[in-house]
Amino acid sequence: MDFNVKKLASDAGVFFTRAVQYTEEKLGQAEKTELDAHLENLIARADCTKNWTEKIFRQTEVLLQPNPSARIEEFVYEKLDKKLPSRTTNAELLGQYMQDAAKEFGPGTPYGCTLITVGEYQKRLGGAEREFLHTSAINFLTPLRNFLEGDWKTISKERRLLENRRLDLDVCKARLKKAKLAEAKAAAAPDFQETRPRNYVLSASASALWSEEVDKAEHELRLAQTEFDRQAEVTRLLLEGISSTHVNHLRCLHEFVEAQAAYYAQCHKHMEDLQKELSSANGDTFPNAFAVNASTSGVSSGPTPLSTATLPGASSPSRPPNESNPLESSTLKIEEVKPPATGTRKAKVLYDYDAADTSELSLLADELITVYTVPGMDPDWLIGERGNQKGKVPVTYLELLS
């Protein structure tokens, strides 16, 4: 190993003079060269960009992978430059558990069959999530990471060099100032009456030495000023590139939003398909189960206790059309309908309702009644009971209670 003692000593001397200059500046004992306003603004903008990019990057990582242990594992694999093994998403794992349970319960049973169906759709949701995570990592996280670990490190390195060049420049300015003061003091005319001729010769010699020192200090100052100006220009060009970084991150942000929108739309489509499949498959086992839920949600989106009943001057909803099929009209006799053993609920009446015929039950606002459904009944209607009275009531006039 070639150990250069002279270079080591020189570097140590430069470091020491910089440290002294920095300390004196902090104590207010030395002058400091200020950067121009444009460069200062670029530096402040770059620092702001770095800080917020880092926060957005970290929080996006948390959003895409909430598990801290998994994030640490991904970080280790990334630093080792190894491919991360495929990880099963929570939805895929849930789907697999449901399908395994269905095999134990019996795939031919209603519960087992439904578990298989729901499990399959959970796996589809997990697949959509996996694709979203992969797309977001490539299109959004990777550009942010490249900026923080690449461009920003280069900018930080050049800024440190600029700071060192500034310290060297200020050291040269201080050295030149001291040399000029010493030269002026040495060049002062001696008092021949009190000064011996020998001292006069020494004074002239010292003046010449300080003059040489001033010339040397001026030369070093010119070199330091040139180095400082060159480094300031390099740093300025790098900092002006932050604008291009903003444009690139804006494009990545649009791609991230598009990936999110596609993911949630895909999940919504899967859940709609699952509801339709369960509604058609379980219609005989749980008649009107999904239809009643749909009509109940229709009540909340239309007249509800919060949106209509509590407002002054609110009018009751229009009478729902009683479009029962002919079979229901001819076979459904209210007096013969019996409440089911389970499935009855309490409901609060929101508006007064006048029965249109003997099969319907008139209602008074704010009263409580018992309601239930029967197979083959129109989902917009329920059977209501109040004491010994019984009849069909419109769902839109009720608030179903738990």
XYZ file of C-alpha atoms in Angstrom:
402
model
C 0.000 0.000 0.000
C 1.428 3.382 -1.078
C 1.160 5.607 1.978
C 1.760 9.253 1.009
C 2.660 11.105 4.195
C 2.962 14.500 2.507
C -0.534 14.230 0.975
C -1.973 13.095 4.293
C -0.373 16.056 6.055
C -1.628 18.446 3.390
C -5.199 17.108 3.632
C -5.062 17.361 7.412
C -3.918 20.976 7.152
C -6.738 21.850 4.745
C -9.276 20.169 7.026
C -7.929 22.074 10.041
C -8.083 25.489 8.304
C -11.639 24.774 7.139
C -12.645 23.770 10.647
C -11.150 26.950 12.080
C -12.913 29.092 9.467
C -16.259 27.343 10.079
C -15.932 27.757 13.849
C -15.061 31.437 13.594
C -18.031 32.005 11.283
C -20.337 30.404 13.801
C -18.887 32.563 16.561
C -19.214 35.697 14.428
C -15.436 36.257 14.309
C -15.000 35.748 10.558
C -16.736 36.915 7.423
C -18.709 34.465 5.322
C -19.231 34.568 1.564
C -22.966 34.432 0.875
C -24.402 32.554 -2.100
C -26.469 34.476 -4.616
C -30.235 34.607 -4.044
C -31.076 32.393 -7.039
C -28.811 29.596 -5.822
C -30.193 29.882 -2.283
C -33.749 29.523 -3.634
C -32.733 26.464 -5.657
C -31.188 24.877 -2.556
C -34.308 25.540 -0.458
C -36.532 24.081 -3.214
C -34.340 20.999 -3.491
C -34.423 20.408 0.282
C -38.217 20.727 0.269
C -38.471 18.268 -2.638
C -36.247 15.745 -0.897
C -38.081 15.925 2.432
C -41.584 15.521 0.980
C -40.518 12.883 -1.530
C -39.068 10.853 1.318
C -42.286 11.155 3.359
C -44.491 10.234 0.385
C -42.234 7.288 -0.426
C -42.305 5.908 3.131
C -46.064 6.306 3.512
C -46.722 4.699 0.121
C -44.651 1.736 1.276
C -46.839 1.496 4.377
C -49.993 1.705 2.245
C -48.889 -1.050 -0.122
C -47.362 -3.241 2.588
C -48.721 -2.549 6.114
C -46.653 -5.382 7.643
C -43.337 -3.943 8.983
C -41.657 -7.372 8.955
C -42.517 -7.838 5.293
C -41.123 -4.394 4.477
C -37.861 -5.251 6.261
C -37.673 -8.503 4.312
C -38.179 -6.654 1.031
C -35.462 -4.156 2.009
C -32.960 -6.946 2.781
C -33.635 -8.737 -0.496
C -33.269 -5.454 -2.372
C -29.897 -4.678 -0.747
C -28.681 -8.233 -1.447
C -29.808 -7.791 -5.067
C -31.890 -10.957 -4.876
C -35.373 -11.633 -6.193
C -38.053 -11.472 -3.532
C -39.995 -14.765 -3.292
C -43.649 -14.593 -4.228
C -45.818 -13.814 -1.217
C -49.463 -14.895 -0.915
C -51.825 -11.993 -0.293
C -54.246 -12.057 2.636
C -57.256 -12.360 0.327
C -55.711 -15.325 -1.491
C -54.932 -16.998 1.834
C -58.506 -16.430 3.036
C -59.864 -17.892 -0.195
C -57.701 -20.973 0.197
C -58.878 -21.456 3.787
C -62.520 -21.204 2.671
C -62.038 -23.815 -0.034
C -60.200 -26.135 2.343
C -63.036 -25.760 4.866
C -65.573 -26.572 2.143
C -63.824 -29.884 1.507
C -64.181 -30.748 5.201
C -67.828 -29.648 5.455
C -68.753 -31.261 2.156
C -68.816 -29.381 -1.158
C -72.345 -30.656 -1.807
C -73.821 -28.873 1.212
C -75.175 -25.327 0.806
C -72.551 -23.958 3.190
C -69.696 -25.841 1.557
C -70.789 -24.834 -1.938
C -70.997 -21.171 -0.913
C -67.571 -21.359 0.731
C -66.090 -22.639 -2.526
C -67.686 -19.810 -4.495
C -66.677 -17.058 -2.056
C -63.188 -18.519 -1.739
C -62.721 -18.395 -5.507
C -63.679 -14.731 -5.613
C -61.406 -13.967 -2.663
C -58.554 -15.444 -4.675
C -59.494 -13.209 -7.596
C -59.432 -10.195 -5.277
C -56.005 -11.283 -4.052
C -54.776 -11.591 -7.627
C -56.006 -8.080 -8.392
C -54.239 -6.804 -5.279
C -51.008 -8.529 -6.286
C -51.132 -6.917 -9.727
C -51.832 -3.498 -8.187
C -48.897 -3.814 -5.786
C -46.568 -4.861 -8.587
C -47.668 -2.034 -10.890
C -47.438 0.600 -8.146
C -43.981 -0.548 -7.086
C -42.656 -0.246 -10.648
C -44.441 2.911 -11.784
C -44.426 4.961 -8.564
C -42.120 3.673 -5.829
C -39.145 2.918 -8.078
C -38.869 6.469 -9.546
C -39.094 7.990 -6.060
C -36.437 5.604 -4.761
C -34.172 6.335 -7.735
C -34.366 10.048 -6.965
C -33.595 9.611 -3.263
C -30.780 7.089 -3.750
C -29.362 8.441 -7.012
C -29.999 12.047 -8.013
C -30.206 13.359 -4.476
C -26.945 11.729 -3.429
C -25.215 13.387 -6.393
C -26.722 16.762 -5.471
C -25.679 16.340 -1.828
C -22.107 15.466 -2.853
C -21.777 18.552 -5.064
C -23.272 20.757 -2.338
C -20.655 19.506 0.133
C -17.941 20.302 -2.400
C -19.417 23.785 -2.849
C -19.361 24.349 0.902
C -15.703 23.270 1.033
C -14.828 25.601 -1.835
C -16.581 28.446 -0.027
C -14.608 27.776 3.147
C -11.362 27.705 1.137
C -12.314 31.006 -0.483
C -13.028 32.650 2.853
C -9.763 31.309 4.274
C -7.883 32.911 1.362
C -9.745 36.200 1.890
C -8.840 36.216 5.596
C -5.205 35.361 4.795
C -4.955 38.178 2.250
C -6.486 40.644 4.697
C -3.973 39.725 7.388
C -1.067 39.947 4.933
C -2.089 43.437 3.797
C -2.383 44.650 7.386
C 1.066 43.281 8.197
C 2.497 44.836 5.018
C 1.036 48.243 5.874
C 2.447 48.040 9.363
C 5.887 47.060 8.125
C 5.900 49.786 5.480
C 5.286 52.532 8.038
C 8.261 55.035 8.100
C 10.515 54.358 11.137
C 11.564 57.138 13.528
C 15.269 57.633 12.759
C 15.850 59.516 15.965
C 14.802 56.556 18.095
C 15.515 53.703 15.726
C 18.916 52.356 14.997
C 20.051 51.912 11.379
C 20.107 48.151 11.875
C 16.413 48.089 12.821
C 15.596 50.160 9.742
C 17.220 47.558 7.527
C 15.282 44.793 9.229
C 12.056 46.758 8.790
C 12.667 47.177 5.074
C 13.399 43.476 4.724
C 10.148 42.577 6.581
C 8.187 44.918 4.299
C 9.544 43.118 1.258
C 8.642 39.735 2.765
C 5.092 40.812 3.502
C 4.770 42.203 -0.016
C 5.669 38.759 -1.362
C 3.166 37.233 1.047
C 0.445 39.557 -0.247
C 1.191 38.570 -3.849
C 1.043 34.903 -2.894
C -2.249 35.380 -1.015
C -3.782 37.231 -3.971
C -2.777 34.403 -6.315
C -4.333 31.795 -3.993
C -7.470 33.901 -3.721
C -7.857 34.036 -7.500
C -7.508 30.254 -7.717
C -9.978 29.743 -4.859
C -12.459 32.132 -6.478
C -12.207 30.245 -9.786
C -12.783 26.883 -8.071
C -15.700 28.301 -6.114
C -17.368 29.788 -9.215
C -16.947 26.551 -11.155
C -18.430 24.450 -8.334
C -21.295 26.922 -7.869
C -22.175 26.556 -11.570
C -22.101 22.742 -11.384
C -24.324 22.783 -8.295
C -26.712 25.275 -9.886
C -27.183 23.070 -12.974
C -27.935 20.042 -10.801
C -30.415 21.956 -8.654
C -32.217 23.312 -11.706
C -32.805 19.683 -12.695
C -35.292 19.459 -9.787
C -37.917 20.879 -12.168
C -37.465 17.841 -14.431
C -37.783 15.640 -11.357
C -41.151 17.227 -10.547
C -42.367 16.559 -14.107
C -41.273 12.924 -13.889
C -42.893 12.425 -10.484
C -46.108 14.018 -11.783
C -46.286 11.444 -14.569
C -45.626 8.637 -12.079
C -48.355 9.999 -9.805
C -50.888 9.834 -12.651
C -49.898 6.227 -13.327
C -50.297 5.391 -9.625
C -53.813 6.885 -9.557
C -54.756 4.971 -12.715
C -53.508 1.733 -11.156
C -55.536 2.442 -8.007
C -58.681 3.199 -10.013
C -58.277 0.025 -12.082
C -57.723 -2.052 -8.938
C -60.799 -0.766 -7.105
C -62.941 -1.063 -10.257
C -61.815 -4.666 -10.644
C -62.626 -5.405 -6.994
C -66.065 -3.811 -7.399
C -66.734 -5.938 -10.485
C -65.711 -9.122 -8.674
C -67.994 -8.341 -5.722
C -70.954 -7.573 -7.998
C -70.454 -10.886 -9.791
C -70.190 -12.673 -6.439
C -73.448 -11.117 -5.196
C -75.269 -12.125 -8.379
C -73.944 -15.660 -8.172
C -74.875 -16.030 -4.515
C -78.301 -14.516 -5.140
C -79.082 -17.005 -7.895
C -77.527 -19.987 -6.113
C -79.127 -19.382 -2.702
C -82.527 -18.156 -3.845
C -84.237 -21.377 -2.784
C -82.436 -21.665 0.553
C -82.807 -18.003 1.582
C -85.640 -16.534 -0.492
C -85.483 -12.778 -1.057
C -82.345 -12.466 1.122
C -80.435 -10.337 -1.324
C -83.568 -8.674 -2.693
C -84.576 -7.368 0.738
C -81.044 -6.095 1.293
C -81.181 -4.310 -2.025
C -84.526 -2.722 -1.242
C -83.289 -1.717 2.203
C -80.297 -0.026 0.630
C -82.726 1.662 -1.709
C -84.477 3.131 1.306
C -81.242 4.597 2.614
C -80.453 6.122 -0.761
C -83.962 7.558 -1.059
C -86.118 8.748 1.814
C -84.460 7.903 5.121
C -85.000 9.123 8.671
C -81.893 11.292 8.304
C -82.544 12.647 4.850
C -86.303 13.121 4.712
C -88.266 12.278 7.821
C -86.331 14.654 10.050
C -86.613 17.628 7.716
C -89.529 20.031 8.142
C -92.013 19.861 5.324
C -90.696 16.534 4.013
C -93.287 14.582 2.071
C -93.774 10.840 2.144
C -92.481 8.743 -0.776
C -94.787 7.815 -3.586
C -96.704 4.576 -3.257
C -94.597 1.722 -4.634
C -96.193 -0.069 -7.566
C -97.768 -3.298 -6.486
C -96.613 -5.298 -9.470
C -96.978 -8.711 -7.943
C -97.103 -11.543 -10.403
C -100.479 -13.177 -11.118
C -99.497 -16.264 -9.208
C -98.861 -14.246 -6.055
C -102.152 -12.342 -6.387
C -104.158 -15.499 -6.763
C -102.391 -17.695 -4.190
C -101.203 -15.281 -1.474
C -103.937 -14.853 1.120
C -102.951 -12.560 3.955
C -105.099 -14.295 6.548
C -103.379 -17.597 5.801
C -99.816 -16.234 5.995
C -97.961 -17.434 9.073
C -94.854 -15.674 10.457
C -91.648 -17.721 10.133
C -89.999 -19.224 13.176
C -86.991 -16.971 12.589
C -86.410 -13.925 10.439
C -88.973 -11.479 11.872
C -87.795 -7.919 12.532
C -89.065 -4.772 14.150
C -89.609 -1.736 11.964
C -90.407 1.894 12.647
C -92.999 3.548 10.405
C -91.669 6.730 8.821
C -94.871 8.069 7.189
C -98.601 7.576 7.317
C -99.833 5.044 4.776
C -103.399 4.275 3.705
C -104.033 0.716 2.557
C -105.151 0.431 -1.071
C -107.064 -2.835 -0.500
C -107.779 -5.457 2.135
C -104.436 -7.210 1.541
C -102.505 -4.145 2.766
C -102.046 -2.735 6.268
C -102.574 0.971 7.011
C -99.725 2.649 8.910
C -99.263 5.589 11.256
C -95.964 7.473 11.444
C -93.626 6.599 14.362
C -95.418 3.384 15.334
C -93.523 0.065 15.661
C -94.633 -3.061 13.813
C -93.279 -6.547 13.176
C -92.288 -7.364 9.595
C -91.108 -10.433 7.685
C -91.052 -11.782 4.158
C -92.447 -14.903 2.577
C -91.271 -16.906 -0.449
C -92.286 -15.477 -3.811
C -93.186 -12.035 -2.459
C -92.326 -8.787 -4.262
C -89.095 -7.413 -2.684
C -90.623 -3.909 -2.445
C -93.171 -5.205 0.078
C -93.114 -6.975 3.442
C -95.753 -8.583 5.624
C -96.488 -6.338 8.597
C -98.226 -7.255 11.848
C -99.680 -4.933 14.506
C -101.499 -6.840 17.190
C -104.198 -8.932 15.451
C -103.950 -6.904 12.236
C -101.850 -8.154 9.353
C -101.152 -7.006 5.783
C -98.636 -6.014 3.159
C -96.603 -2.834 3.813
C -94.206 -0.968 1.511
C -90.524 -1.164 2.449
C -89.918 2.489 1.557
C -92.198 3.609 4.396
C -90.202 1.697 7.028
C -86.961 1.928 8.917
C -85.842 -1.615 9.663
C -84.434 -1.970 13.161
C -81.830 -4.447 14.303
